[in-house]
């Protein structure tokens, strides 16, 4: 604001000469008061400055710059409403007076009035349509207000006058992507790539943007191009491997990751994908080795710990499964999924059921409508011989996940324990529709 005071002094020297006042004596006295005010401002004595500016306006009420100087001091003294009122008077005296508009903008932004600030910026842009600073501020406010159509128009104006528009485009793209305005981001990305199709990072961002719109073909193709341009960027390899893994192309996933390791050092995302693909191929020992290597690099990754626990559980290595679940629970600050998984590990074996019950209740505290957790609770009650409470929990689980074969089988087992064979058979048959190769269900139906 100190710069604005000095600007106002210069304008005053010109302004007092440039317009008519009541008399030469009053003009001289008003000028003297204004200069005294600027000196007081320079000394930080804003109350004295206010007095002198008020005296200057009493002698000459037609000088817009004096209103601006006085408004500035009111703003510095924490009186924004009084400052805005003075600026409005300045704009009556002199329409579209830029110093008044600029100070008004600063105050409105400082007091959290973006909508009014936008209106002021539009007046400034109208007065100076090629002022990049005004245009950028206007764009920022339009983005803040979510007025994306207006933001697009302002950006087009910036593109015509700003030589650094490409750099600025990246910032706008980031805002659009954060706001979920993916299609707008794509338009800007495509315009940047049209001028430089060798920028791997832009191709990657465009690819991920297309994926968000559901166009996986275009998205994967662009990410593959980025990967070819810059094979030293690990995240491009990781993305490609993830796509293959998601399509259950496990051998291809491993091929991509093997290629990646020719260009980049081993790192947790690569090793975790490798471990997942190996596990899906039934190569459990190699999968465990990959996950353990990942944990050597990132010992805080509770997701990796939980995955190891699942593998050991599947191998019926109870001691290792429990150890890794407990580590995952500790590292994740008791994430509900690991509490539930450990509880279910106990429940399926019919051991430590009271402890398992405590674990799953903690999980349900965090996510009370989770069907998997409700099923675990029901199965623990079943294991404890509490069949009526078990049925209640399992029925609630089915309402949350009505197409889960395991839960349906659990309901059938509970009805059978309660002596309702007909109901049990009905649930077994419904479960079999979802899992026709389940030998346990076939055996129960044929009993």
CSV table of C-alpha atoms in Angstrom, one decimal:
chain,number,residue,atom,x,y,z
A,1,UNK,CA,0.0,0.0,0.0
A,2,UNK,CA,3.0,2.3,0.5
A,3,UNK,CA,3.5,2.4,-3.3
A,4,UNK,CA,-0.2,3.4,-3.7
A,5,UNK,CA,0.3,6.3,-1.4
A,6,UNK,CA,3.3,7.5,-3.5
A,7,UNK,CA,1.3,7.1,-6.6
A,8,UNK,CA,-1.6,9.1,-5.2
A,9,UNK,CA,0.9,11.9,-4.3
A,10,UNK,CA,2.0,12.1,-7.9
A,11,UNK,CA,-1.6,12.1,-9.1
A,12,UNK,CA,-2.3,14.8,-6.6
A,13,UNK,CA,0.4,17.0,-8.0
A,14,UNK,CA,-1.1,16.6,-11.4
A,15,UNK,CA,-4.7,16.6,-10.3
A,16,UNK,CA,-4.8,19.7,-8.2
A,17,UNK,CA,-3.4,21.6,-11.2
A,18,UNK,CA,-5.7,19.8,-13.7
A,19,UNK,CA,-9.1,20.7,-12.3
A,20,UNK,CA,-10.9,23.8,-11.1
A,21,UNK,CA,-11.4,24.5,-7.4
A,22,UNK,CA,-13.2,27.3,-5.6
A,23,UNK,CA,-10.1,29.5,-5.4
A,24,UNK,CA,-6.4,29.4,-5.7
A,25,UNK,CA,-6.0,29.8,-1.9
A,26,UNK,CA,-8.3,26.7,-1.3
A,27,UNK,CA,-6.4,24.8,-3.9
A,28,UNK,CA,-3.1,25.5,-2.2
A,29,UNK,CA,-4.5,24.7,1.3
A,30,UNK,CA,-6.0,21.4,0.0
A,31,UNK,CA,-2.7,20.5,-1.6
A,32,UNK,CA,-0.8,21.3,1.6
A,33,UNK,CA,-3.2,19.1,3.7
A,34,UNK,CA,-2.7,16.2,1.2
A,35,UNK,CA,1.1,16.5,1.3
A,36,UNK,CA,0.9,16.5,5.1
A,37,UNK,CA,-1.2,13.4,5.0
A,38,UNK,CA,1.3,11.6,2.7
A,39,UNK,CA,4.1,12.5,5.1
A,40,UNK,CA,2.1,11.1,8.1
A,41,UNK,CA,1.5,8.0,6.1
A,42,UNK,CA,5.2,7.6,5.4
A,43,UNK,CA,5.8,7.9,9.2
A,44,UNK,CA,3.1,5.3,9.9
A,45,UNK,CA,0.9,7.8,11.7
A,46,UNK,CA,-2.3,6.8,10.0
A,47,UNK,CA,-4.6,8.7,12.4
A,48,UNK,CA,-2.9,12.0,11.6
A,49,UNK,CA,-2.9,11.1,7.9
A,50,UNK,CA,-6.7,10.6,8.1
A,51,UNK,CA,-7.1,14.0,9.7
A,52,UNK,CA,-5.1,15.7,6.9
A,53,UNK,CA,-6.9,13.9,4.1
A,54,UNK,CA,-10.3,14.8,5.6
A,55,UNK,CA,-9.2,18.4,5.7
A,56,UNK,CA,-8.1,18.2,2.1
A,57,UNK,CA,-11.5,16.8,1.1
A,58,UNK,CA,-13.3,19.5,3.1
A,59,UNK,CA,-11.4,22.1,1.0
A,60,UNK,CA,-11.8,20.2,-2.3
A,61,UNK,CA,-14.3,17.3,-2.5
A,62,UNK,CA,-13.8,16.7,-6.2
A,63,UNK,CA,-10.4,15.0,-6.0
A,64,UNK,CA,-10.8,11.2,-6.5
A,65,UNK,CA,-7.2,10.5,-5.4
A,66,UNK,CA,-7.7,12.0,-2.0
A,67,UNK,CA,-10.7,9.7,-1.4
A,68,UNK,CA,-8.4,6.8,-2.4
A,69,UNK,CA,-5.6,7.9,0.0
A,70,UNK,CA,-8.1,8.3,2.9
A,71,UNK,CA,-9.7,4.9,2.0
A,72,UNK,CA,-6.3,3.3,2.1
A,73,UNK,CA,-5.7,4.6,5.7
A,74,UNK,CA,-9.1,3.4,6.8
A,75,UNK,CA,-8.2,0.0,5.5
A,76,UNK,CA,-4.9,0.0,7.3
A,77,UNK,CA,-6.7,1.0,10.5
A,78,UNK,CA,-9.0,-2.0,10.2
A,79,UNK,CA,-12.1,-0.2,8.9
A,80,UNK,CA,-12.8,-1.8,5.5
A,81,UNK,CA,-16.5,-0.7,5.3
A,82,UNK,CA,-15.5,2.9,5.7
A,83,UNK,CA,-12.8,2.5,3.1
A,84,UNK,CA,-15.2,0.9,0.6
A,85,UNK,CA,-17.6,3.8,1.1
A,86,UNK,CA,-14.9,6.3,0.3
A,87,UNK,CA,-13.8,4.4,-2.8
A,88,UNK,CA,-17.4,4.4,-4.0
A,89,UNK,CA,-17.4,8.2,-3.6
A,90,UNK,CA,-14.1,8.3,-5.6
A,91,UNK,CA,-15.8,6.4,-8.4
A,92,UNK,CA,-18.7,8.8,-8.5
A,93,UNK,CA,-16.3,11.7,-8.8
A,94,UNK,CA,-14.3,9.9,-11.4
A,95,UNK,CA,-15.9,6.9,-13.1
A,96,UNK,CA,-13.7,3.8,-13.6
A,97,UNK,CA,-10.8,5.4,-11.7
A,98,UNK,CA,-8.2,2.7,-11.7
A,99,UNK,CA,-6.5,3.4,-8.3
A,100,UNK,CA,-9.9,3.3,-6.6
A,101,UNK,CA,-10.8,0.1,-8.3
A,102,UNK,CA,-7.5,-1.5,-7.5
A,103,UNK,CA,-7.7,-0.7,-3.8
A,104,UNK,CA,-11.4,-1.8,-3.7
A,105,UNK,CA,-10.2,-5.1,-5.2
A,106,UNK,CA,-7.6,-5.6,-2.5
A,107,UNK,CA,-10.1,-4.8,0.3
A,108,UNK,CA,-12.8,-7.1,-1.1
A,109,UNK,CA,-10.4,-10.0,-1.5
A,110,UNK,CA,-9.0,-9.4,1.9
A,111,UNK,CA,-12.5,-9.4,3.5
A,112,UNK,CA,-13.5,-12.6,1.7
A,113,UNK,CA,-15.9,-11.2,-0.9
A,114,UNK,CA,-14.9,-12.9,-4.1
A,115,UNK,CA,-18.2,-12.3,-5.9
A,116,UNK,CA,-17.9,-8.5,-5.5
A,117,UNK,CA,-14.1,-8.7,-6.2
A,118,UNK,CA,-15.0,-10.4,-9.5
A,119,UNK,CA,-17.2,-7.4,-10.5
A,120,UNK,CA,-14.4,-5.0,-9.7
A,121,UNK,CA,-11.9,-7.0,-11.8
A,122,UNK,CA,-14.3,-7.0,-14.7
A,123,UNK,CA,-14.3,-3.2,-14.6
A,124,UNK,CA,-10.5,-3.2,-14.5
A,125,UNK,CA,-10.4,-5.6,-17.5
A,126,UNK,CA,-12.8,-3.4,-19.3
A,127,UNK,CA,-10.6,-0.4,-18.8
A,128,UNK,CA,-7.4,-2.3,-19.7
A,129,UNK,CA,-8.3,-5.5,-21.6
A,130,UNK,CA,-4.7,-6.6,-22.2
A,131,UNK,CA,-3.5,-6.3,-18.6
A,132,UNK,CA,-2.3,-9.8,-17.9
A,133,UNK,CA,-2.3,-9.2,-14.1
A,134,UNK,CA,-6.0,-8.3,-14.1
A,135,UNK,CA,-6.9,-11.2,-16.4
A,136,UNK,CA,-5.0,-13.7,-14.2
A,137,UNK,CA,-6.7,-12.4,-11.0
A,138,UNK,CA,-10.1,-12.6,-12.7
A,139,UNK,CA,-9.4,-16.1,-13.9
A,140,UNK,CA,-8.4,-17.1,-10.3
A,141,UNK,CA,-11.6,-15.7,-8.9
A,142,UNK,CA,-13.8,-17.4,-11.5
A,143,UNK,CA,-12.1,-20.7,-10.7
A,144,UNK,CA,-12.5,-20.1,-7.0
A,145,UNK,CA,-16.3,-19.4,-7.6
A,146,UNK,CA,-16.6,-22.4,-9.8
A,147,UNK,CA,-17.6,-20.2,-12.8
A,148,UNK,CA,-15.8,-22.4,-15.3
A,149,UNK,CA,-17.5,-21.1,-18.4
A,150,UNK,CA,-16.4,-17.6,-17.5
A,151,UNK,CA,-12.9,-18.9,-16.6
A,152,UNK,CA,-12.6,-20.5,-20.1
A,153,UNK,CA,-13.4,-17.1,-21.7
A,154,UNK,CA,-10.9,-15.3,-19.5
A,155,UNK,CA,-8.3,-17.9,-20.3
A,156,UNK,CA,-8.8,-17.3,-24.0
A,157,UNK,CA,-8.1,-13.6,-23.5
A,158,UNK,CA,-5.0,-14.4,-21.6
A,159,UNK,CA,-3.8,-16.8,-24.3
A,160,UNK,CA,-4.0,-13.9,-26.8
A,161,UNK,CA,-1.8,-11.5,-24.8
A,162,UNK,CA,0.4,-13.6,-22.5
A,163,UNK,CA,3.7,-15.0,-23.8
A,164,UNK,CA,3.9,-17.3,-20.8
A,165,UNK,CA,0.5,-18.8,-21.4
A,166,UNK,CA,1.8,-22.4,-21.7
A,167,UNK,CA,3.3,-22.3,-18.2
A,168,UNK,CA,0.1,-20.7,-16.9
A,169,UNK,CA,-2.0,-23.3,-18.7
A,170,UNK,CA,-0.5,-26.0,-16.5
A,171,UNK,CA,-1.6,-24.2,-13.4
A,172,UNK,CA,-5.1,-23.8,-14.7
A,173,UNK,CA,-5.2,-27.5,-15.7
A,174,UNK,CA,-4.2,-28.5,-12.2
A,175,UNK,CA,-7.2,-26.4,-10.8
A,176,UNK,CA,-9.6,-28.0,-13.3
A,177,UNK,CA,-8.5,-31.5,-12.5
A,178,UNK,CA,-8.7,-30.8,-8.7
A,179,UNK,CA,-12.2,-29.4,-9.2
A,180,UNK,CA,-13.3,-32.4,-11.2
A,181,UNK,CA,-13.6,-30.4,-14.5
A,182,UNK,CA,-11.8,-33.1,-16.4
A,183,UNK,CA,-13.2,-32.2,-19.9
A,184,UNK,CA,-12.0,-28.6,-19.5
A,185,UNK,CA,-8.6,-29.8,-18.5
A,186,UNK,CA,-8.5,-32.1,-21.5
A,187,UNK,CA,-9.2,-29.2,-23.9
A,188,UNK,CA,-6.2,-27.3,-22.5
A,189,UNK,CA,-4.0,-30.3,-22.4
A,190,UNK,CA,-4.7,-31.1,-26.1
A,191,UNK,CA,-3.9,-27.5,-27.0
A,192,UNK,CA,-0.5,-27.7,-25.2
A,193,UNK,CA,0.3,-31.1,-26.8
A,194,UNK,CA,-0.6,-29.7,-30.2
A,195,UNK,CA,2.4,-27.4,-29.9
A,196,UNK,CA,4.7,-30.0,-28.3
A,197,UNK,CA,3.8,-33.6,-28.7
A,198,UNK,CA,7.1,-34.8,-27.1
A,199,UNK,CA,6.2,-33.7,-23.6
A,200,UNK,CA,5.8,-37.0,-21.8
A,201,UNK,CA,4.4,-35.5,-18.6
A,202,UNK,CA,1.6,-33.8,-20.6
A,203,UNK,CA,0.8,-37.0,-22.4
A,204,UNK,CA,0.6,-38.9,-19.1
A,205,UNK,CA,-1.8,-36.3,-17.5
A,206,UNK,CA,-3.9,-36.3,-20.6
A,207,UNK,CA,-4.0,-40.1,-20.5
A,208,UNK,CA,-5.1,-40.2,-16.9
A,209,UNK,CA,-7.7,-37.5,-17.7
A,210,UNK,CA,-9.2,-39.6,-20.4
A,211,UNK,CA,-9.3,-42.6,-18.0
A,212,UNK,CA,-11.4,-40.4,-15.7
A,213,UNK,CA,-13.9,-39.8,-18.4
A,214,UNK,CA,-14.2,-43.5,-19.1
A,215,UNK,CA,-12.1,-43.6,-22.3
A,216,UNK,CA,-9.7,-46.3,-21.3
A,217,UNK,CA,-8.5,-46.9,-24.9
A,218,UNK,CA,-7.3,-43.4,-25.4
A,219,UNK,CA,-6.0,-43.1,-21.9
A,220,UNK,CA,-3.9,-46.2,-22.0
A,221,UNK,CA,-2.5,-45.3,-25.5
A,222,UNK,CA,-1.4,-41.9,-24.3
A,223,UNK,CA,0.3,-43.3,-21.2
A,224,UNK,CA,2.1,-45.8,-23.3
A,225,UNK,CA,3.3,-43.0,-25.5
A,226,UNK,CA,4.5,-41.1,-22.4
A,227,UNK,CA,6.3,-44.3,-21.3
A,228,UNK,CA,8.1,-44.6,-24.7
A,229,UNK,CA,9.2,-41.0,-24.6
A,230,UNK,CA,10.5,-41.2,-21.0
A,231,UNK,CA,11.2,-44.8,-19.9
A,232,UNK,CA,13.1,-43.5,-16.9
A,233,UNK,CA,9.8,-42.3,-15.2
A,234,UNK,CA,8.6,-45.1,-13.0
A,235,UNK,CA,5.0,-44.0,-12.7
A,236,UNK,CA,4.4,-44.6,-16.4
A,237,UNK,CA,5.5,-48.2,-16.0
A,238,UNK,CA,3.4,-48.6,-12.9
A,239,UNK,CA,0.3,-47.3,-14.7
A,240,UNK,CA,0.8,-49.6,-17.6
A,241,UNK,CA,1.3,-52.6,-15.3
A,242,UNK,CA,-1.8,-51.7,-13.3
A,243,UNK,CA,-3.9,-51.6,-16.5
A,244,UNK,CA,-2.7,-55.1,-17.4
A,245,UNK,CA,-3.3,-56.4,-13.8
A,246,UNK,CA,-6.8,-54.9,-13.8
A,247,UNK,CA,-7.5,-56.9,-17.0
A,248,UNK,CA,-6.2,-60.0,-15.2
A,249,UNK,CA,-3.3,-60.2,-17.7
A,250,UNK,CA,-0.9,-61.4,-15.1
A,251,UNK,CA,1.9,-62.6,-17.3
A,252,UNK,CA,1.8,-59.4,-19.3
A,253,UNK,CA,1.9,-57.5,-16.0
A,254,UNK,CA,5.1,-59.2,-15.1
A,255,UNK,CA,6.6,-58.6,-18.6
A,256,UNK,CA,5.9,-54.8,-18.3
A,257,UNK,CA,7.4,-54.8,-14.8
A,258,UNK,CA,10.5,-56.7,-15.9
A,259,UNK,CA,11.0,-54.1,-18.7
A,260,UNK,CA,10.5,-51.3,-16.1
A,261,UNK,CA,13.3,-52.7,-14.0
A,262,UNK,CA,15.7,-52.4,-16.9
A,263,UNK,CA,15.2,-48.6,-16.7
A,264,UNK,CA,14.4,-47.8,-13.1
A,265,UNK,CA,15.5,-49.0,-9.7
A,266,UNK,CA,13.2,-51.4,-7.8
A,267,UNK,CA,10.6,-49.5,-5.7
A,268,UNK,CA,7.6,-50.4,-3.6
A,269,UNK,CA,4.8,-49.7,-6.3
A,270,UNK,CA,6.6,-51.9,-8.8
A,271,UNK,CA,7.4,-54.7,-6.3
A,272,UNK,CA,3.8,-54.6,-5.0
A,273,UNK,CA,2.3,-55.0,-8.5
A,274,UNK,CA,4.8,-57.8,-9.1
A,275,UNK,CA,3.8,-59.6,-5.9
A,276,UNK,CA,0.1,-59.2,-6.7
A,277,UNK,CA,0.6,-60.7,-10.2
A,278,UNK,CA,2.7,-63.5,-8.9
A,279,UNK,CA,0.2,-64.4,-6.2
A,280,UNK,CA,-2.6,-64.5,-8.8
A,281,UNK,CA,-0.6,-66.9,-10.8
A,282,UNK,CA,-0.2,-69.2,-7.8
A,283,UNK,CA,3.5,-68.4,-7.3
A,284,UNK,CA,3.0,-67.6,-3.6
A,285,UNK,CA,6.7,-67.9,-2.5
A,286,UNK,CA,7.8,-65.4,-5.2
A,287,UNK,CA,5.0,-63.1,-4.3
A,288,UNK,CA,5.9,-63.1,-0.7
A,289,UNK,CA,9.6,-62.4,-1.6
A,290,UNK,CA,8.4,-59.3,-3.7
A,291,UNK,CA,6.3,-58.0,-0.9
A,292,UNK,CA,9.0,-58.4,1.7
A,293,UNK,CA,11.5,-56.5,-0.6
A,294,UNK,CA,8.9,-53.8,-0.8
A,295,UNK,CA,8.6,-53.6,2.9
A,296,UNK,CA,12.4,-53.3,3.2
A,297,UNK,CA,12.1,-50.0,1.2
A,298,UNK,CA,8.9,-48.8,3.0
A,299,UNK,CA,8.5,-50.4,6.4
A,300,UNK,CA,5.3,-48.3,7.1
A,301,UNK,CA,3.2,-49.7,4.2
A,302,UNK,CA,0.3,-51.4,6.1
A,303,UNK,CA,-1.3,-52.2,2.8
A,304,UNK,CA,1.7,-54.5,1.9
A,305,UNK,CA,1.5,-56.0,5.4
A,306,UNK,CA,-2.2,-56.8,5.0
A,307,UNK,CA,-1.6,-58.4,1.6
A,308,UNK,CA,1.1,-60.6,3.1
A,309,UNK,CA,-1.3,-61.6,5.8
A,310,UNK,CA,-3.9,-62.6,3.2
A,311,UNK,CA,-1.4,-64.7,1.3
A,312,UNK,CA,-0.2,-66.5,4.5
A,313,UNK,CA,-3.9,-67.0,5.5
A,314,UNK,CA,-4.5,-68.6,2.1
A,315,UNK,CA,-1.5,-70.9,2.7
A,316,UNK,CA,-3.0,-71.8,6.1
A,317,UNK,CA,0.1,-70.4,7.7
A,318,UNK,CA,-1.9,-69.1,10.7
A,319,UNK,CA,1.1,-67.8,12.8
A,320,UNK,CA,2.4,-65.7,10.0
A,321,UNK,CA,-1.0,-64.5,9.0
A,322,UNK,CA,-1.8,-63.3,12.5
A,323,UNK,CA,1.7,-61.7,12.8
A,324,UNK,CA,1.2,-59.6,9.6
A,325,UNK,CA,-2.4,-58.7,10.4
A,326,UNK,CA,-1.3,-57.4,13.8
A,327,UNK,CA,1.5,-55.4,12.2
A,328,UNK,CA,-1.0,-54.0,9.7
A,329,UNK,CA,-3.4,-53.0,12.5
A,330,UNK,CA,-0.6,-51.3,14.4
A,331,UNK,CA,0.8,-49.5,11.4
A,332,UNK,CA,-2.6,-48.3,10.1
A,333,UNK,CA,-3.8,-47.1,13.5
A,334,UNK,CA,-6.4,-49.9,13.7
A,335,UNK,CA,-7.8,-49.7,10.2
A,336,UNK,CA,-11.2,-51.5,10.2
A,337,UNK,CA,-10.3,-53.8,7.2
A,338,UNK,CA,-7.4,-55.5,9.1
A,339,UNK,CA,-9.4,-55.8,12.3
A,340,UNK,CA,-12.1,-57.6,10.4
A,341,UNK,CA,-9.7,-59.7,8.4
A,342,UNK,CA,-8.0,-61.0,11.5
A,343,UNK,CA,-11.3,-61.6,13.2
A,344,UNK,CA,-12.5,-63.6,10.1
A,345,UNK,CA,-9.2,-65.6,10.1
A,346,UNK,CA,-10.1,-66.7,13.7
A,347,UNK,CA,-13.8,-67.2,12.9
A,348,UNK,CA,-13.2,-69.5,9.9
A,349,UNK,CA,-11.0,-71.7,12.1
A,350,UNK,CA,-13.3,-71.6,15.1
A,351,UNK,CA,-10.5,-70.3,17.4
A,352,UNK,CA,-10.1,-67.2,19.7
A,353,UNK,CA,-13.7,-66.3,19.0
A,354,UNK,CA,-14.3,-64.0,21.9
A,355,UNK,CA,-11.1,-62.0,20.9
A,356,UNK,CA,-12.3,-62.1,17.3
A,357,UNK,CA,-15.7,-60.7,18.4
A,358,UNK,CA,-13.9,-57.7,20.1
A,359,UNK,CA,-11.9,-57.1,16.9
A,360,UNK,CA,-14.9,-57.1,14.6
A,361,UNK,CA,-16.9,-54.9,16.9
A,362,UNK,CA,-14.1,-52.3,16.6
A,363,UNK,CA,-14.3,-52.6,12.8
A,364,UNK,CA,-18.1,-52.1,13.0
A,365,UNK,CA,-17.6,-49.0,15.1
A,366,UNK,CA,-15.7,-47.5,12.2
A,367,UNK,CA,-18.0,-48.8,9.5
A,368,UNK,CA,-21.3,-50.1,10.9
A,369,UNK,CA,-23.0,-50.9,7.6
A,370,UNK,CA,-20.1,-52.8,6.0
A,371,UNK,CA,-21.5,-56.1,4.8
A,372,UNK,CA,-18.3,-58.0,5.1
A,373,UNK,CA,-17.8,-56.9,8.7
A,374,UNK,CA,-21.4,-57.8,9.5
A,375,UNK,CA,-20.9,-61.3,8.0
A,376,UNK,CA,-17.8,-61.8,10.1
A,377,UNK,CA,-19.8,-60.9,13.2
A,378,UNK,CA,-22.5,-63.3,12.3
A,379,UNK,CA,-20.1,-66.1,11.7
A,380,UNK,CA,-18.4,-65.5,15.0
A,381,UNK,CA,-21.8,-65.8,16.8
A,382,UNK,CA,-22.4,-68.9,14.8
A,383,UNK,CA,-19.1,-70.4,16.0
A,384,UNK,CA,-20.0,-69.5,19.6
A,385,UNK,CA,-23.3,-71.4,19.1
A,386,UNK,CA,-25.4,-68.3,19.3
A,387,UNK,CA,-27.5,-69.0,16.2
A,388,UNK,CA,-30.3,-66.5,16.7
A,389,UNK,CA,-28.0,-63.5,17.1
A,390,UNK,CA,-25.9,-65.0,14.2
A,391,UNK,CA,-28.9,-65.0,11.9
A,392,UNK,CA,-29.7,-61.4,12.8
A,393,UNK,CA,-26.2,-60.3,11.9
A,394,UNK,CA,-26.0,-62.4,8.7
A,395,UNK,CA,-29.4,-61.1,7.5
A,396,UNK,CA,-28.2,-57.6,8.0
A,397,UNK,CA,-25.0,-58.4,6.1
A,398,UNK,CA,-27.2,-59.7,3.2
A,399,UNK,CA,-29.1,-56.5,3.1
A,400,UNK,CA,-25.8,-54.7,2.7
A,401,UNK,CA,-24.3,-57.1,0.1
A,402,UNK,CA,-27.3,-59.1,-1.3
A,403,UNK,CA,-25.3,-60.9,-4.0
A,404,UNK,CA,-22.6,-62.5,-1.8
A,405,UNK,CA,-22.4,-66.3,-2.1
A,406,UNK,CA,-20.4,-66.7,1.1
A,407,UNK,CA,-22.9,-64.8,3.3
A,408,UNK,CA,-25.8,-66.7,1.7
A,409,UNK,CA,-24.1,-70.0,2.5
A,410,UNK,CA,-23.6,-68.7,6.1
A,411,UNK,CA,-27.3,-67.9,6.4
A,412,UNK,CA,-28.1,-71.4,5.1
A,413,UNK,CA,-25.8,-73.0,7.6
A,414,UNK,CA,-27.5,-71.0,10.4
A,415,UNK,CA,-31.0,-72.0,9.4
A,416,UNK,CA,-29.8,-75.6,9.3
A,417,UNK,CA,-28.6,-75.3,12.8
A,418,UNK,CA,-31.9,-73.8,13.8
A,419,UNK,CA,-33.7,-76.8,12.2
A,420,UNK,CA,-35.1,-74.9,9.2
A,421,UNK,CA,-33.9,-77.2,6.5
A,422,UNK,CA,-36.2,-75.8,3.8
A,423,UNK,CA,-34.9,-72.2,4.3
A,424,UNK,CA,-31.4,-73.5,4.5
A,425,UNK,CA,-31.8,-75.2,1.1
A,426,UNK,CA,-33.2,-72.0,-0.5
A,427,UNK,CA,-30.2,-70.0,0.6
A,428,UNK,CA,-27.8,-72.7,-0.6
A,429,UNK,CA,-29.4,-72.7,-4.0
A,430,UNK,CA,-29.2,-68.9,-4.3
A,431,UNK,CA,-25.6,-69.0,-3.3
A,432,UNK,CA,-24.9,-71.7,-5.9
A,433,UNK,CA,-26.3,-69.5,-8.7
A,434,UNK,CA,-23.6,-67.0,-7.8
A,435,UNK,CA,-20.8,-69.6,-7.3
A,436,UNK,CA,-21.8,-72.7,-9.4
A,437,UNK,CA,-18.4,-74.5,-8.8
A,438,UNK,CA,-18.6,-74.4,-5.0
A,439,UNK,CA,-18.3,-78.0,-3.9
A,440,UNK,CA,-19.3,-77.2,-0.4
A,441,UNK,CA,-22.6,-75.9,-1.5
A,442,UNK,CA,-23.2,-78.8,-3.9
A,443,UNK,CA,-22.5,-81.2,-1.1
A,444,UNK,CA,-24.9,-79.4,1.3
A,445,UNK,CA,-27.7,-79.3,-1.3
A,446,UNK,CA,-27.4,-83.0,-2.0
A,447,UNK,CA,-27.3,-84.1,1.6
